[in-house]
CSV table of C-alpha atoms in Angstrom, one decimal:
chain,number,residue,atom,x,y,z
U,486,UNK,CA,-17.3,-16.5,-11.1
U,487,UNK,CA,-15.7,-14.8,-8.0
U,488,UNK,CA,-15.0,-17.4,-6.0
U,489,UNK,CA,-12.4,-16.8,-3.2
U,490,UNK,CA,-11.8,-20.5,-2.1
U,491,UNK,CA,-8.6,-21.3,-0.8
U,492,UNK,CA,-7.2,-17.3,-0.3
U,493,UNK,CA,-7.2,-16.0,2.7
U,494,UNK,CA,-8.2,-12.2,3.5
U,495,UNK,CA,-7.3,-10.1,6.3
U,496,UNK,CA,-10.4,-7.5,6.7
U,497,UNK,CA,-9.1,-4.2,9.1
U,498,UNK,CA,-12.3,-2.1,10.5
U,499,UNK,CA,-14.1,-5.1,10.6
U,500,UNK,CA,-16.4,-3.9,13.2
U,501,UNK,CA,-17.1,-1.0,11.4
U,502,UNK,CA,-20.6,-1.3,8.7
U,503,UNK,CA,-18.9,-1.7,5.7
U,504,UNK,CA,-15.9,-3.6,7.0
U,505,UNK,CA,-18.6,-6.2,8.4
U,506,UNK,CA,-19.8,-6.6,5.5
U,507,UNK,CA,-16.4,-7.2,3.0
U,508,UNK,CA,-15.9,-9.8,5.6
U,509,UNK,CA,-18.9,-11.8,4.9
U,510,UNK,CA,-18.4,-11.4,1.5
U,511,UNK,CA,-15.4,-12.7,1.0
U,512,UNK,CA,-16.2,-15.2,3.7
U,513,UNK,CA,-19.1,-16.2,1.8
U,514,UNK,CA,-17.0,-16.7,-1.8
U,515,UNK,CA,-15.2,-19.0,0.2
U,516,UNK,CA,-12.6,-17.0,1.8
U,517,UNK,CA,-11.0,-17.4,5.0
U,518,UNK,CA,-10.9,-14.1,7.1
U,519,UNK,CA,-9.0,-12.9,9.5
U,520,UNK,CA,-11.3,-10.0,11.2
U,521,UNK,CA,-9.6,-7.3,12.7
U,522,UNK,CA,-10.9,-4.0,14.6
U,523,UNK,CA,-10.4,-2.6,18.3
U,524,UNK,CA,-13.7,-4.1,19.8
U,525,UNK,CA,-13.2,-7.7,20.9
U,526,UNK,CA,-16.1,-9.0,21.6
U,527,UNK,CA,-18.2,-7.7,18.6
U,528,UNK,CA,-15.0,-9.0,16.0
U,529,UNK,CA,-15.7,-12.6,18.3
U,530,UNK,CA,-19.3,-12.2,17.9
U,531,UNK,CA,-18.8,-11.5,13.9
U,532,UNK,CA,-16.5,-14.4,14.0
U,533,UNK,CA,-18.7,-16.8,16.0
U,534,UNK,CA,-21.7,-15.9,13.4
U,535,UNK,CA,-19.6,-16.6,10.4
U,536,UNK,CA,-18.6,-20.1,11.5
U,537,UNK,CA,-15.7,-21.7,10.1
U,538,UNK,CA,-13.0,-20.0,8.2
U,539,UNK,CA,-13.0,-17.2,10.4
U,540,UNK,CA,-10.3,-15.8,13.0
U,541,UNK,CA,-10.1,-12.3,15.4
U,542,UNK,CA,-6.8,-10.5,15.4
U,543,UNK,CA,-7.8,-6.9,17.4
U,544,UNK,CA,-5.3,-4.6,16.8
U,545,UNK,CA,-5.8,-0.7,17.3
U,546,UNK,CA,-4.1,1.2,13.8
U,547,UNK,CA,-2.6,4.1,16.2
U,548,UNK,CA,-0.5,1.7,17.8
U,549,UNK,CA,2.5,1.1,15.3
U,550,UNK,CA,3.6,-1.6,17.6
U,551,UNK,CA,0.0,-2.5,16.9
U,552,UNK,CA,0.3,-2.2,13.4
U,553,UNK,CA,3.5,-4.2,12.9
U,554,UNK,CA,2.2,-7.4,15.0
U,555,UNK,CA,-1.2,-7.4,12.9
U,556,UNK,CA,0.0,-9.0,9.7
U,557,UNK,CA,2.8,-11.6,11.0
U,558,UNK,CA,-0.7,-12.7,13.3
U,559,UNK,CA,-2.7,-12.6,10.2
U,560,UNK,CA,-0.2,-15.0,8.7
U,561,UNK,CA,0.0,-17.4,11.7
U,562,UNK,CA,-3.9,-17.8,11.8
U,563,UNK,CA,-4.5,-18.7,8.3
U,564,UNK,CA,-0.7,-19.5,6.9
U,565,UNK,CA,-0.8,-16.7,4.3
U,566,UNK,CA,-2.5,-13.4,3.1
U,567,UNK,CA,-3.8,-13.1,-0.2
U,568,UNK,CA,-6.1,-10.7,0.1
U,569,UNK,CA,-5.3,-7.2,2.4
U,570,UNK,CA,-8.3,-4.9,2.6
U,571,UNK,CA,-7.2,-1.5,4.6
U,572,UNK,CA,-11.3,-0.6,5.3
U,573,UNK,CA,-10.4,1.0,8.9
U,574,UNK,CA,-10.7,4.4,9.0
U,575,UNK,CA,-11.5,7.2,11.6
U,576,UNK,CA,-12.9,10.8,11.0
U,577,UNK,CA,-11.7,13.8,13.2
U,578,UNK,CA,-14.2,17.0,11.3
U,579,UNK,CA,-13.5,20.2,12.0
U,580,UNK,CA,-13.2,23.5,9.9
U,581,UNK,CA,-9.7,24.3,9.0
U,582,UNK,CA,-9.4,27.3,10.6
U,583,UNK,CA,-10.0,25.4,13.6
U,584,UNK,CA,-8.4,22.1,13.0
U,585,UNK,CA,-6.3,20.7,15.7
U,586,UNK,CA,-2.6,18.6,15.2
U,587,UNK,CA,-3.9,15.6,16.8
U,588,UNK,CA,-6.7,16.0,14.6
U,589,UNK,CA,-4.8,15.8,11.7
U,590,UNK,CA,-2.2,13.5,13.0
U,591,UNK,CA,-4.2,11.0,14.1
U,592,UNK,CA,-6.4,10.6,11.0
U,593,UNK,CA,-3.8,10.4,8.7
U,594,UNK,CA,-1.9,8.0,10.9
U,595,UNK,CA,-4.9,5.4,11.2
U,596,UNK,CA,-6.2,5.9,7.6
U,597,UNK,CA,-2.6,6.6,5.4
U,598,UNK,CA,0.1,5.5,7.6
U,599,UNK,CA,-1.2,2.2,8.9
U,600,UNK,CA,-2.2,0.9,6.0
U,601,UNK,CA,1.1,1.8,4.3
U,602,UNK,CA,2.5,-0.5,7.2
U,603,UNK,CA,0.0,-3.1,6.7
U,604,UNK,CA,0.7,-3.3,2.6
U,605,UNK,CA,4.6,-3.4,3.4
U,606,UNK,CA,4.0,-6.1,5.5
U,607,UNK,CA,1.8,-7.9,3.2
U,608,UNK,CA,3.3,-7.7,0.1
U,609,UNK,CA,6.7,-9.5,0.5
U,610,UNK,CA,4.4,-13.1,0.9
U,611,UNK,CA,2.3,-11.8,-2.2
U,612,UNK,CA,5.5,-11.2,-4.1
U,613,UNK,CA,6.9,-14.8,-3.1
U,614,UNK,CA,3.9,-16.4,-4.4
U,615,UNK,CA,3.6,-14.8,-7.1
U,616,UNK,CA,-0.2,-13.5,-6.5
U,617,UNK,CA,-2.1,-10.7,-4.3
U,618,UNK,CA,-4.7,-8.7,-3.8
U,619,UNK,CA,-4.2,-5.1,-2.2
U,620,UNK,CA,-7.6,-3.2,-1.7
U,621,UNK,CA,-8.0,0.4,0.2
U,622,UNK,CA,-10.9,1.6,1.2
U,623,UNK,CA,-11.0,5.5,-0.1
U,624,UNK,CA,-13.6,7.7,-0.3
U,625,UNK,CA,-15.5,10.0,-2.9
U,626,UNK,CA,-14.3,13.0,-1.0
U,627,UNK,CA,-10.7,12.1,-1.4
U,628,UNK,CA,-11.1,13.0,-4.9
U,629,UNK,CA,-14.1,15.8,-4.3
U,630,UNK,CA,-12.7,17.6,-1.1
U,631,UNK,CA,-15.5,18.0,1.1
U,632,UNK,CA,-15.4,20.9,3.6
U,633,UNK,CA,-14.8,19.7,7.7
U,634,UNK,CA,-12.8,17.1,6.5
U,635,UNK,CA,-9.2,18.6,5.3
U,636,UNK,CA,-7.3,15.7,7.4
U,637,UNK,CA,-9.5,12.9,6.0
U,638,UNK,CA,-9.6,14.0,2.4
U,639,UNK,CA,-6.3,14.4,2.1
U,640,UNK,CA,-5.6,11.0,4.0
U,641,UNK,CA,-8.0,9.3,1.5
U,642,UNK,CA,-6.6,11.2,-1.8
U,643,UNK,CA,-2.8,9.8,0.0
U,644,UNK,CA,-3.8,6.3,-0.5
U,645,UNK,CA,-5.2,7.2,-3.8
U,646,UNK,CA,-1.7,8.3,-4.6
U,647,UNK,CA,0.1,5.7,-2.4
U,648,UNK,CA,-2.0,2.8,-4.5
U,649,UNK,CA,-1.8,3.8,-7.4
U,650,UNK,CA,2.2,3.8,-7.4
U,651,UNK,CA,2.7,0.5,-5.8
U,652,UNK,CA,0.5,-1.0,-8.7
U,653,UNK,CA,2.8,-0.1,-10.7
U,654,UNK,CA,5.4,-1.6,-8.9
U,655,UNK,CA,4.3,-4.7,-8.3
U,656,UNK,CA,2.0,-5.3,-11.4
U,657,UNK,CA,4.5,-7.3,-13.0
U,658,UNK,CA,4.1,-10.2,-10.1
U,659,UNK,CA,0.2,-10.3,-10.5
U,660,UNK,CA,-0.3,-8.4,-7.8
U,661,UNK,CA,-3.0,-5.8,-8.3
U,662,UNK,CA,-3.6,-2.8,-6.0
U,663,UNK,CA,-6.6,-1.0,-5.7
U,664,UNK,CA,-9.0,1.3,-4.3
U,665,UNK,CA,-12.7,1.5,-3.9
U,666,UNK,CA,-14.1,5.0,-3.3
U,667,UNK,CA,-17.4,5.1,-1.4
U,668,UNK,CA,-20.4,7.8,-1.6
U,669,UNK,CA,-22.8,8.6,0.7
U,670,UNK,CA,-22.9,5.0,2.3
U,671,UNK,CA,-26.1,3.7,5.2
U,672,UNK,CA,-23.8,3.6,8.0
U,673,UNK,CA,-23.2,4.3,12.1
U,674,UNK,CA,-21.7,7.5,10.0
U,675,UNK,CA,-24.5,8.3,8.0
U,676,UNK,CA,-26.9,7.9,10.9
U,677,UNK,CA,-25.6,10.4,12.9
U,678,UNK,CA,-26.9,13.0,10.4
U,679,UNK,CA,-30.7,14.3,10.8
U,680,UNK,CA,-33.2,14.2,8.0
U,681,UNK,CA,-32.6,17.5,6.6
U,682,UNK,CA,-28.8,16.8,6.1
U,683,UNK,CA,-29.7,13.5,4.5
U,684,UNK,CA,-32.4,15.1,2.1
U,685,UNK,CA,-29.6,17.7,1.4
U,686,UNK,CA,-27.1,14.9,0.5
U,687,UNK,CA,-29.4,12.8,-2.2
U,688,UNK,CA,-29.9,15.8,-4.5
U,689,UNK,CA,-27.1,15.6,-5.3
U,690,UNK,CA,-26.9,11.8,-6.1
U,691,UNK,CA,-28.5,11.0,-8.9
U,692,UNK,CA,-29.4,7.3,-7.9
U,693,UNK,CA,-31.8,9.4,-5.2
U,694,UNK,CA,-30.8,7.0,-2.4
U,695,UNK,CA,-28.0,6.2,-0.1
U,696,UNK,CA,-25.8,3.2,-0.7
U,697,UNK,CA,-25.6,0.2,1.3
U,698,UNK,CA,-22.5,-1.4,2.8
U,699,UNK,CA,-23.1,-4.4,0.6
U,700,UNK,CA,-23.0,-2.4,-2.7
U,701,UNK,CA,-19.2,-1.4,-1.2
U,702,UNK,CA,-18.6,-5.5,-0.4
U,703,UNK,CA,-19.3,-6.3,-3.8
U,704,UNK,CA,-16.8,-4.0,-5.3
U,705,UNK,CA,-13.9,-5.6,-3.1
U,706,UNK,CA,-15.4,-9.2,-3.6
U,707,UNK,CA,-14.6,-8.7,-7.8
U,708,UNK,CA,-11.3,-6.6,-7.0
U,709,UNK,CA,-10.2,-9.4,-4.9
U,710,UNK,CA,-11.3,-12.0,-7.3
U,711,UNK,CA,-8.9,-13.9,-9.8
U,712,UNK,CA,-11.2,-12.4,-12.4
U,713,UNK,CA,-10.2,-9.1,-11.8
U,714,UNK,CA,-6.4,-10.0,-12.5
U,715,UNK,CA,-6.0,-7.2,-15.0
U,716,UNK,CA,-7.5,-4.3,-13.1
U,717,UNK,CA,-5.3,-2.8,-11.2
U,718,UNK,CA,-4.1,0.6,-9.8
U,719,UNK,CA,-7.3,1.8,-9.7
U,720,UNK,CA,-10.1,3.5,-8.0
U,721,UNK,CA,-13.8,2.0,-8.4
U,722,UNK,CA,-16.3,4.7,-7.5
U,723,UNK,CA,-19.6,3.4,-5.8
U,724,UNK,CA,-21.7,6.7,-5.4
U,725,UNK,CA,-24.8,6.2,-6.8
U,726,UNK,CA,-23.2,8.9,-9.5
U,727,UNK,CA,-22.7,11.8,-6.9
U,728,UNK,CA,-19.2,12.1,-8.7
U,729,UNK,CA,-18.3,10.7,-12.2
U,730,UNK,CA,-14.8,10.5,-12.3
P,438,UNK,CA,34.5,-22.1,-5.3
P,439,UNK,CA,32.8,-22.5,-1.9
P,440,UNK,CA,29.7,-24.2,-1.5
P,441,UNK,CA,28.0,-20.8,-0.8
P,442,UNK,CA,29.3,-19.3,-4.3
P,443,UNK,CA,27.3,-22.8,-5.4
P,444,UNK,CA,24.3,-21.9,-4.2
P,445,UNK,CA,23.9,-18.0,-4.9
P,446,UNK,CA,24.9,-18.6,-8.3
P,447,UNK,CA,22.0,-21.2,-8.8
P,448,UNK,CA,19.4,-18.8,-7.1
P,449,UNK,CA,20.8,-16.1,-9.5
P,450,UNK,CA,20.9,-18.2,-12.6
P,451,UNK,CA,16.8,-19.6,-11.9
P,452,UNK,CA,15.8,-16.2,-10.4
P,453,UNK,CA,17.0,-14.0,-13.1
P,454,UNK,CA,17.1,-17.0,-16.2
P,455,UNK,CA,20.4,-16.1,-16.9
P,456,UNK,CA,23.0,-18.7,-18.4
P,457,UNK,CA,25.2,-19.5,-15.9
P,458,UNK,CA,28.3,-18.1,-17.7
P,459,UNK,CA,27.7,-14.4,-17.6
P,460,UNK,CA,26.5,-15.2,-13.3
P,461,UNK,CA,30.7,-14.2,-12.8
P,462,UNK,CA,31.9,-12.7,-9.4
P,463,UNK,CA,32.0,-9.4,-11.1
P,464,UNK,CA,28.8,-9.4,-12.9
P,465,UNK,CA,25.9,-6.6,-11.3
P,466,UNK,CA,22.7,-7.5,-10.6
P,467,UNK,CA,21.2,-4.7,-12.4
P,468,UNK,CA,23.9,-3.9,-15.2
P,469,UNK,CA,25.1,-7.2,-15.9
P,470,UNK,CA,22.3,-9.5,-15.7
P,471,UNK,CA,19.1,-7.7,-16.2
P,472,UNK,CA,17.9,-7.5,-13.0
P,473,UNK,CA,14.7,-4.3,-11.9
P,474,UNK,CA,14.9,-3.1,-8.3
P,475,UNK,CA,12.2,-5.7,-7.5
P,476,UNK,CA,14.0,-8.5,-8.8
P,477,UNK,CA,17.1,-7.5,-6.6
P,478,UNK,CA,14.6,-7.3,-3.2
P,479,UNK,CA,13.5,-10.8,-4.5
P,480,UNK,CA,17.0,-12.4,-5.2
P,481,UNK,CA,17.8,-11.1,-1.0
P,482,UNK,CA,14.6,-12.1,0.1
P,483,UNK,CA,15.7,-15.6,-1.9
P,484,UNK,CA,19.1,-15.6,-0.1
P,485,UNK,CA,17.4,-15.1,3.3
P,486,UNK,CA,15.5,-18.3,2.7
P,487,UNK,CA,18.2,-20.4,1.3
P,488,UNK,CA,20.9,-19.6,4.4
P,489,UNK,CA,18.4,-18.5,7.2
P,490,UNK,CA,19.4,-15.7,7.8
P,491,UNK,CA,18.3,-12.1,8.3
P,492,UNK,CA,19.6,-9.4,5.5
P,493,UNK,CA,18.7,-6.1,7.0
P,494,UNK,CA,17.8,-3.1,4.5
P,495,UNK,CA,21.0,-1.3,4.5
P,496,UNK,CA,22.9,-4.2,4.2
P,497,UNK,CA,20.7,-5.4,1.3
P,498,UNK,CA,21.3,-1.9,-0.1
P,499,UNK,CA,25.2,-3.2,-0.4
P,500,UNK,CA,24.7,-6.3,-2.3
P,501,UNK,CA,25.2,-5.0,-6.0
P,502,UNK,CA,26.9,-8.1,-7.3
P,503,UNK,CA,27.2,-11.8,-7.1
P,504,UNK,CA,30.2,-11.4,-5.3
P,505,UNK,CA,28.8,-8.9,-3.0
P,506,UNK,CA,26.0,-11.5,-2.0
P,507,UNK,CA,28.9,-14.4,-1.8
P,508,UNK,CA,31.1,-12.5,0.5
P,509,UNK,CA,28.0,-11.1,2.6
P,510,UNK,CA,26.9,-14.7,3.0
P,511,UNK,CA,30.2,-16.4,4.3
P,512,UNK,CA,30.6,-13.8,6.9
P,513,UNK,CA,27.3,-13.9,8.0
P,514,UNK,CA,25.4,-17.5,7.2
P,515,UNK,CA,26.0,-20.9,8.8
C-alpha cells in the first residue's frame, strides 16, 4: 500500500522540518523528488543523503520570475510532476494594530500566491495524463484564527478556499487536490518558544504532546498515494485534537 | 477540406467521442458537441500539440467552434 514508484514529486520548503521530511517520505515509497527551498547547500546535502532519485531546484517563492522557472525545471529533472506539495511557507507575526504592508504582502505572496503559480503550472501535465496529486500544506490556524498571525491565517484559510475549488474542477481527470492542516508541530518554529509557552500550548491538545514532522509526512504520503484516489478537496487535520473540525 | 480541417476534426471527434457527423464547421464546442470549459482548455492544449504551435489565452478564449479552431490554425500553424 502507498507506494509512489514511478511518480515524481516536487517538494517546495524542503529545507524547512516538515518539508524535509515529506521528501523522504515520498522518496522512501519510491518517489523521485525534486527538492526545492532557498538554501543550496542544505537542499544538496538533503539530496546527497537521499541518494538516487533525488534532484535540487532552489528557487526563492517571492521571486515570481522564481516562481514561474520552478516547475518547467521540475519537469526537466525528472520528465514529469505527479505529485506538487506547496509546504513552503513563511510567518511575518505581528498584532494587527501594528501589522505592516510588507508584512502582509509578503506572506500571502510566498504562502497563497506562489503556490497558486506553482499548481497552474503543474496541472496542465496532470490533466494530459490523466492523473495528479496537488497537496498544500495549511495550517490549524487557518481554520481557528490565531491572534499575531492575521496575514498568515488568512493566507492559510486562502489555500483552504483556493483547493478546495480546483478539486472540483479537476476531479473529473483524477486529479485530487488537497490540504493537510498541521497543529502544534516540533519544529525550528516550535523551538523558538520557551517552556512556559509550550506548556501553555499542550493543554489545549488533548494528545498532551506536540506532533512531529513525520506525523505531517505521513498524511501527504496517503494523499499522494493512488490509494487515496477518491479523497479529494479536502483538508486532513493532524493536531493531536487541538481542533476537531 | 484542407488537411488542417482533417486533423482538428479527428482531435475533436476522439477528444470529445463525438460521431464525426455532427463535428460540422458550424458546430460549438460547448453547445453543439458537449464540451465543459475543461474539455475546451484540453481540445487547445490538443491543438498546440498536434501543429506546434503556441495558442495564447485570449486567443484560446476565441476558439468557440470547429471552424474557429480551423481558421485559427491555417493562419497561424505550419
Amino acid at each position: 500500500m502507498f507506494s509512489l514508484e514511478g511518480k515524481s514529486a516536487l517538494v517546495t520548503g524542503a529545507t524547512g522540518g516538515i518539508g524535509e521530511s515529506i521528501a523522504r517520505a515520498l522518496h522512501a515509497q519510491g518517489a523521485t523528488v525534486v527538492l526545492s527551498g532557498t538554501r543550496a547547500e542544505k537542499l544538496e546535502a538533503l539530496a546527497a543523503d537521499l541518494g538516487e532519485r533525488a534532484f535540487v531546484a532552489t528557487a526563492n517563492l517571492s521571486d515570481r520570475a522564481a516562481v514561474a522557472a520552478l516547475l518547467p525545471k521540475a519537469e526537466e529533472l525528472m520528465g514529469k510532476v505527479d505529485i506538487l506539495v506547496n509546504n513552503a511557507g513563511i510567518t511575518r507575526d505581528n498584532i494587527f494594530m501594528r501589522m505592516k504592508d510588507d508584512e502582509w504582502d509578503q506572506v500571502l505572496e510566498v504562502n497563497l500566491t506562489s503556490g497558486f503559480h506553482l499548481c497552474r503550472a503543474a496541472i496542465k501535465g496532470m490533466m494530459k495524463r490523466r492523473t495528479g496529486r496537488i497537496i498544500g500544506i495549511t495550517s490549524v490556524v487557518g481554520v481557528t484564527g490565531n491572534p499575531g498571525q492575521v496575514n498568515y491565517a488568512a493566507a492559510k484559510a486562502g489555500m483552504i478556499g483556493m483547493y478546495k475549488s480546483l478539486a472540483r474542477e479537476v476531479a473529473s481527470r483524477n486529479i485530487t487536490v488537497n490540504t493537510v492542516a498541521p497543529g502544534f508541530i516540533e519544529t525550528a518554529m516550535t523551538d523558538a518558544l520557551n517552556e512556559k509557552q509550550k506548556e501553555a500550548i499542550l493543554t489545549s491538545v488533548p494528545a498532551g504532546r506536540l506532533g512531529t514532522a513525520n506525523e505531517i509526512a505521513a498524511a501527504c504520503t496517503y494523499l499522494a498515494s493512488d490509494e487515496a484516489a477518491y479523497v479529494t478537496g479536502q483538508t486532513l487535520h493532524v493536531n493531536g485534537g487541538m481542533a476537531m473540525i | 477540406m484542407s488537411d488542417i480541417a482533417d486533423r482538428v476534426k479527428k482531435i475533436v471527434i476522439e477528444h470529445l467521442g463525438v460521431d464525426a457527423e455532427k463535428v460540422t464547421d458550424n458546430a460549438s464546442f460547448i453547445d453543439d458537441l458537449g464540451a465543459d470549459s475543461l474539455d475546451t482548455v484540453e481540445l487547445v492544449m490538443a491543438f498546440e500539440e498536434e501543429f506546434g504551435v503556441e495558442i495564447p489565452d485570449d486567443a484560446a478564449e476565441t476558439i468557440l467552434t470547429v471552424g474557429d479552431a480551423v481558421s485559427f490554425l491555417e493562419k497561424n500553424a505550419g
